[in-house]
Amino acid sequence: MSEAIPGGPGPARAGPLRSPQGLVAGLTLITLAALALWLTRDLDQGTLRSMGPALLPDWLAIGVGLCGLVLVGMSFTSDGHGLDRWSLRGPVLVILAIVAFAVTIRPFSLGAVSSPGLGLAVAGPLAIIIGGYATPEARLRDLLILAFLLTPFCMILFGDLLNLPIPIFPQKFAELFPATWSQKQILRLTAAFFAGGALLVFLLYPRHHNQSVDAADHSGRI
Amino acid sequence: MGDFFSNLSLGFGVALSLQNLGLAFLGCLVGTLVGVLPGVGPIATIAMLLPITFGLDPVGALIMLAGIYYGAQYGGSTTAILVNIPGEATSVVTALDGHQMARQGRAGVALGIAAIGSFIAGTFATLVIAALGKPLTGLALLFGPTEYFSLMVMGLVFAVVLAHGSILKAVAMILLGILLSTVGTDLETGEERMTFGLPFLADGIDFAVLAMGIFGIAEIMRNLDHTEHRDVVRQAIGRLLPSKEDFRQAAAPIARGTVIGAILGILPGNGAVLGPFAAYTVEKKLAKDPSRFGRGAIEGVAGPESANNAGAQTSFIPLLTLGIPPNAVMALMVGAMTIHGIVPGPQVMTKNPDLFWGMIASMWVGNLMLLIINLPLVGVWVRLLKVPYRLMFPAILMFCCIGIYSINSLPTDVMFIAFFGLVGYALIKLGFEPAPLLLGFVLGKLMEENFRRALIISRGEIMTFVDHPVSAGLLVVALIVLVLALLPTIRKGRDEVFVED
């Protein structure tokens, strides 16, 4: 489990700083504590007998800040980890994918701009394909097949079988069908259509062979 | 004693109904299915599958969730044995000898003994829960706010001590978790705290959002940094049923592991994690030839796996009787219960006896299911293990989005999992563990409430926590444990326990 945070105990570094990770961690805690104290500055602390809303948050923030101070102090006295390599591509694309899902699943307005509610039929594939590119090994063909298979699966599972109130497709789309069709019938047809799309991609798109299996290294963390 | 049996029969009456039997089966199957995927631990699994239980009645939903939990736990062991990737802390030790057995062509036996050991441990743990449920609930009813507060402090101290890595960082995470729980409207005065004036923060941070962000999404970001190529065991799985000789060797470790796991699991503050480590250490110490460990000793699989399962189950005790979740998984259970309108605590047993006893009986049923499901389906799991991560994580991502959206139908909730995902990723990168943060967050609200009540009752006298004997006792235990953990010699031992991989 020690390998959960790679970087390892760094060699004795030049200069007084012996644990860059500890320093940044401590500074982060101090910043968070300061933020909390600043946010509760207008609230009443009260007394122990009748506690105000700010009493507990303030004391907790002070505790967090103290931990941060000790961490900063220790980063100059005892050896610790170096700073880890931070990647940009993974987090950025994962966040983009989630935000794309959030703004397309149902109408969402931010100030003057508002997005149309497109439902799971658009939000699902969007999340999978944008998210899929978070790894350099992404392949469009596989992601398309995955999107076209998982989306109808989720439509049937969540919309049809479990009846969760998730928008499945844009309202405009549902109006294309004769009025006698029920929502569920449209849903099933759309799902079948998606699955057909997966089959199409599978048959038409050229494939690359790759035998190796990659798996997440999950060294026993919870 | 009569009570014990009548309660259990009430429970089995509920658990053995066709619907609940089906749900337990489904839960175990789906839980194993997701839990087997490398890189997906029980917490992520439960968080992801939470929405599929929404449409059910509370009893059915909790039975299914419990099934998902055991399934995910067992699935993690399968991955540990076959790919040497422990899905979570508790199966780290299983990977040591289990994977070696797999390399020697004895994967089947390792999986078999893990399943059988888990089943025996589960049976024993079910009986322990049934026996302890009533007296502990009675005890809980005697607890006032003062005692509750001290009990939670003790639980959090245990969580700090049992977390791996720096104690200081674990303390900071717990404090930060409690601090996060105070975001939102103050219940007493109605004033908004730390909400940035945002309306969706007025009710506080949603637990499911926080959990899915710092576990589900942050895990994906972290795993993307660390994908590596590993081979699934290529040797034949071999026979599944252990031989007589295997049983003879494994019997005592299973028994010891069960007892160790069951006792440690009851501890508030994630004692269940310690069970497998303790069991492994004990087996290694007791063995005639300790050098066999790490090279495919069957005792090294049987003991920890039994401890793992026993602890997983007895960790329900603090939740069901005291209403205090001892670890992150149980915290998710609290979330699930509240969604279904059940407030966990001592009153569950008296108010919803069919839920309480039904769930306990379903634990045994779930264990039996695992045995029945897993052994014949090993081939399926092996194929699942070959799904590359580049295809797995977009799927997980979408499930997380749908799951969190379906709770409140709020797009902002979905965006918040991205935010907390980034926060969790940063914390991991800085060497902080997210689990204590989550535990602090869950206990935070309860703690503040009880702290206030205790102070109101004592008219603002802080010494009330020391004046009440039970409360004082709990605090002393917490203090002793904390001091022991800080002592250099014990620290060294603690580090060794956690560095065994």
PDB file of C-alpha atoms in Angstrom, chain A residues 67-198:
ATOM      1  CA  CYS A  67      -2.603  20.358  11.091  1.00  0.00           C
ATOM      2  CA  GLY A  68      -1.512  22.333   8.043  1.00  0.00           C
ATOM      3  CA  LEU A  69       1.014  24.347  10.050  1.00  0.00           C
ATOM      4  CA  VAL A  70       2.522  21.196  11.528  1.00  0.00           C
ATOM      5  CA  LEU A  71       2.742  19.641   8.069  1.00  0.00           C
ATOM      6  CA  VAL A  72       4.507  22.719   6.747  1.00  0.00           C
ATOM      7  CA  GLY A  73       6.870  22.673   9.697  1.00  0.00           C
ATOM      8  CA  MET A  74       7.605  18.984   9.284  1.00  0.00           C
ATOM      9  CA  SER A  75       8.324  19.391   5.606  1.00  0.00           C
ATOM     10  CA  PHE A  76      11.516  21.199   6.629  1.00  0.00           C
ATOM     11  CA  THR A  77      12.567  18.799   9.371  1.00  0.00           C
ATOM     12  CA  SER A  78      11.866  15.278   8.138  1.00  0.00           C
ATOM     13  CA  ASP A  79      12.201  13.569   4.794  1.00  0.00           C
ATOM     14  CA  GLY A  80       9.048  12.852   2.906  1.00  0.00           C
ATOM     15  CA  HIS A  81       7.618  12.332  -0.514  1.00  0.00           C
ATOM     16  CA  GLY A  82       8.352  14.441  -3.514  1.00  0.00           C
ATOM     17  CA  LEU A  83       5.554  15.945  -5.518  1.00  0.00           C
ATOM     18  CA  ASP A  84       3.779  13.522  -7.784  1.00  0.00           C
ATOM     19  CA  ARG A  85       3.515  13.936 -11.492  1.00  0.00           C
ATOM     20  CA  TRP A  86       0.197  15.607 -12.251  1.00  0.00           C
ATOM     21  CA  SER A  87      -1.425  14.753 -15.483  1.00  0.00           C
ATOM     22  CA  LEU A  88      -3.711  17.180 -17.222  1.00  0.00           C
ATOM     23  CA  ARG A  89      -5.392  15.130 -19.912  1.00  0.00           C
ATOM     24  CA  GLY A  90      -7.167  12.639 -17.619  1.00  0.00           C
ATOM     25  CA  PRO A  91      -8.809  15.033 -15.156  1.00  0.00           C
ATOM     26  CA  VAL A  92      -9.669  17.660 -17.772  1.00  0.00           C
ATOM     27  CA  LEU A  93     -11.414  15.254 -20.135  1.00  0.00           C
ATOM     28  CA  VAL A  94     -13.175  13.411 -17.320  1.00  0.00           C
ATOM     29  CA  ILE A  95     -14.528  16.712 -16.009  1.00  0.00           C
ATOM     30  CA  LEU A  96     -15.498  17.821 -19.519  1.00  0.00           C
ATOM     31  CA  ALA A  97     -17.389  14.584 -20.026  1.00  0.00           C
ATOM     32  CA  ILE A  98     -19.317  14.990 -16.774  1.00  0.00           C
ATOM     33  CA  VAL A  99     -20.147  18.622 -17.505  1.00  0.00           C
ATOM     34  CA  ALA A 100     -21.267  17.678 -21.015  1.00  0.00           C
ATOM     35  CA  PHE A 101     -23.598  15.108 -19.507  1.00  0.00           C
ATOM     36  CA  ALA A 102     -24.933  17.588 -16.962  1.00  0.00           C
ATOM     37  CA  VAL A 103     -25.765  20.320 -19.462  1.00  0.00           C
ATOM     38  CA  THR A 104     -27.349  18.062 -22.060  1.00  0.00           C
ATOM     39  CA  ILE A 105     -29.425  15.701 -19.924  1.00  0.00           C
ATOM     40  CA  ARG A 106     -32.067  18.356 -19.353  1.00  0.00           C
ATOM     41  CA  PRO A 107     -32.417  22.089 -20.056  1.00  0.00           C
ATOM     42  CA  PHE A 108     -29.830  23.902 -18.017  1.00  0.00           C
ATOM     43  CA  SER A 109     -29.448  27.635 -17.909  1.00  0.00           C
ATOM     44  CA  LEU A 110     -26.498  29.614 -16.727  1.00  0.00           C
ATOM     45  CA  GLY A 111     -27.220  33.307 -16.842  1.00  0.00           C
ATOM     46  CA  ALA A 112     -28.457  34.188 -20.308  1.00  0.00           C
ATOM     47  CA  VAL A 113     -27.256  30.991 -21.975  1.00  0.00           C
ATOM     48  CA  SER A 114     -29.353  27.885 -21.719  1.00  0.00           C
ATOM     49  CA  SER A 115     -28.828  24.476 -23.205  1.00  0.00           C
ATOM     50  CA  PRO A 116     -31.555  22.397 -24.813  1.00  0.00           C
ATOM     51  CA  GLY A 117     -32.575  19.274 -22.923  1.00  0.00           C
ATOM     52  CA  LEU A 118     -31.434  16.446 -25.130  1.00  0.00           C
ATOM     53  CA  GLY A 119     -31.886  13.525 -22.760  1.00  0.00           C
ATOM     54  CA  LEU A 120     -29.875  10.383 -22.208  1.00  0.00           C
ATOM     55  CA  ALA A 121     -29.844   9.583 -25.918  1.00  0.00           C
ATOM     56  CA  VAL A 122     -27.358  12.409 -26.437  1.00  0.00           C
ATOM     57  CA  ALA A 123     -25.861  12.912 -22.987  1.00  0.00           C
ATOM     58  CA  GLY A 124     -24.839   9.253 -22.596  1.00  0.00           C
ATOM     59  CA  PRO A 125     -22.804   8.862 -25.808  1.00  0.00           C
ATOM     60  CA  LEU A 126     -21.341  12.331 -25.289  1.00  0.00           C
ATOM     61  CA  ALA A 127     -20.065  11.426 -21.815  1.00  0.00           C
ATOM     62  CA  ILE A 128     -18.625   8.122 -23.017  1.00  0.00           C
ATOM     63  CA  ILE A 129     -16.860   9.489 -26.065  1.00  0.00           C
ATOM     64  CA  ILE A 130     -15.444  12.654 -24.457  1.00  0.00           C
ATOM     65  CA  GLY A 131     -14.536  10.744 -21.305  1.00  0.00           C
ATOM     66  CA  GLY A 132     -13.023   7.925 -23.313  1.00  0.00           C
ATOM     67  CA  TYR A 133     -10.382  10.243 -24.702  1.00  0.00           C
ATOM     68  CA  ALA A 134      -9.038  10.797 -21.198  1.00  0.00           C
ATOM     69  CA  THR A 135      -6.590   8.012 -21.896  1.00  0.00           C
ATOM     70  CA  PRO A 136      -4.080   8.256 -24.737  1.00  0.00           C
ATOM     71  CA  GLU A 137      -5.025   4.715 -25.735  1.00  0.00           C
ATOM     72  CA  ALA A 138      -8.531   5.771 -26.746  1.00  0.00           C
ATOM     73  CA  ARG A 139      -9.840   4.381 -30.019  1.00  0.00           C
ATOM     74  CA  LEU A 140     -12.859   5.955 -31.646  1.00  0.00           C
ATOM     75  CA  ARG A 141     -14.231   2.704 -33.028  1.00  0.00           C
ATOM     76  CA  ASP A 142     -14.359   0.993 -29.652  1.00  0.00           C
ATOM     77  CA  LEU A 143     -15.793   4.058 -27.963  1.00  0.00           C
ATOM     78  CA  LEU A 144     -18.537   4.368 -30.586  1.00  0.00           C
ATOM     79  CA  ILE A 145     -19.514   0.736 -30.136  1.00  0.00           C
ATOM     80  CA  LEU A 146     -19.435   1.139 -26.361  1.00  0.00           C
ATOM     81  CA  ALA A 147     -21.580   4.280 -26.526  1.00  0.00           C
ATOM     82  CA  PHE A 148     -24.099   2.706 -28.878  1.00  0.00           C
ATOM     83  CA  LEU A 149     -24.404  -0.368 -26.674  1.00  0.00           C
ATOM     84  CA  LEU A 150     -24.359   1.137 -23.201  1.00  0.00           C
ATOM     85  CA  THR A 151     -26.777   3.948 -23.961  1.00  0.00           C
ATOM     86  CA  PRO A 152     -29.672   1.702 -25.034  1.00  0.00           C
ATOM     87  CA  PHE A 153     -28.825  -0.628 -22.136  1.00  0.00           C
ATOM     88  CA  CYS A 154     -29.182   2.265 -19.690  1.00  0.00           C
ATOM     89  CA  MET A 155     -32.326   3.518 -21.435  1.00  0.00           C
ATOM     90  CA  ILE A 156     -34.004   0.148 -21.029  1.00  0.00           C
ATOM     91  CA  LEU A 157     -32.656  -0.439 -17.516  1.00  0.00           C
ATOM     92  CA  PHE A 158     -33.308   2.973 -15.977  1.00  0.00           C
ATOM     93  CA  GLY A 159     -36.118   4.313 -18.124  1.00  0.00           C
ATOM     94  CA  ASP A 160     -38.102   1.220 -18.930  1.00  0.00           C
ATOM     95  CA  LEU A 161     -37.491  -1.340 -16.188  1.00  0.00           C
ATOM     96  CA  LEU A 162     -36.781   0.892 -13.194  1.00  0.00           C
ATOM     97  CA  ASN A 163     -38.976   3.831 -14.194  1.00  0.00           C
ATOM     98  CA  LEU A 164     -36.497   6.419 -12.965  1.00  0.00           C
ATOM     99  CA  PRO A 165     -37.404   9.954 -14.007  1.00  0.00           C
ATOM    100  CA  ILE A 166     -34.538  10.427 -16.451  1.00  0.00           C
ATOM    101  CA  PRO A 167     -35.161  12.327 -19.671  1.00  0.00           C
ATOM    102  CA  ILE A 168     -34.433   9.851 -22.449  1.00  0.00           C
ATOM    103  CA  PHE A 169     -34.697  11.916 -25.633  1.00  0.00           C
ATOM    104  CA  PRO A 170     -35.557  15.489 -26.644  1.00  0.00           C
ATOM    105  CA  GLN A 171     -39.228  16.344 -26.584  1.00  0.00           C
ATOM    106  CA  LYS A 172     -39.004  17.364 -30.256  1.00  0.00           C
ATOM    107  CA  PHE A 173     -37.936  13.831 -31.088  1.00  0.00           C
ATOM    108  CA  ALA A 174     -40.929  12.278 -29.338  1.00  0.00           C
ATOM    109  CA  GLU A 175     -43.252  14.547 -31.346  1.00  0.00           C
ATOM    110  CA  LEU A 176     -42.013  12.969 -34.562  1.00  0.00           C
ATOM    111  CA  PHE A 177     -43.882   9.814 -33.695  1.00  0.00           C
ATOM    112  CA  PRO A 178     -47.629   9.304 -34.061  1.00  0.00           C
ATOM    113  CA  ALA A 179     -49.523  10.464 -30.991  1.00  0.00           C
ATOM    114  CA  THR A 180     -50.776   6.960 -30.344  1.00  0.00           C
ATOM    115  CA  TRP A 181     -47.285   5.757 -29.475  1.00  0.00           C
ATOM    116  CA  SER A 182     -46.496   5.623 -25.770  1.00  0.00           C
ATOM    117  CA  GLN A 183     -43.227   7.005 -24.383  1.00  0.00           C
ATOM    118  CA  LYS A 184     -42.046   3.481 -23.647  1.00  0.00           C
ATOM    119  CA  GLN A 185     -42.639   2.292 -27.182  1.00  0.00           C
ATOM    120  CA  ILE A 186     -40.593   5.185 -28.522  1.00  0.00           C
ATOM    121  CA  LEU A 187     -37.933   4.409 -25.937  1.00  0.00           C
ATOM    122  CA  ARG A 188     -37.680   0.784 -26.975  1.00  0.00           C
ATOM    123  CA  LEU A 189     -37.531   1.662 -30.647  1.00  0.00           C
ATOM    124  CA  THR A 190     -34.799   4.221 -29.998  1.00  0.00           C
ATOM    125  CA  ALA A 191     -32.857   1.671 -27.977  1.00  0.00           C
ATOM    126  CA  ALA A 192     -33.094  -0.840 -30.797  1.00  0.00           C
ATOM    127  CA  PHE A 193     -31.970   1.840 -33.213  1.00  0.00           C
ATOM    128  CA  PHE A 194     -28.904   2.567 -31.077  1.00  0.00           C
ATOM    129  CA  ALA A 195     -28.005  -1.103 -30.828  1.00  0.00           C
ATOM    130  CA  GLY A 196     -28.241  -1.267 -34.608  1.00  0.00           C
ATOM    131  CA  GLY A 197     -25.816   1.626 -34.762  1.00  0.00           C
ATOM    132  CA  ALA A 198     -23.360  -0.343 -32.643  1.00  0.00           C
TER     133      ALA A 198
END
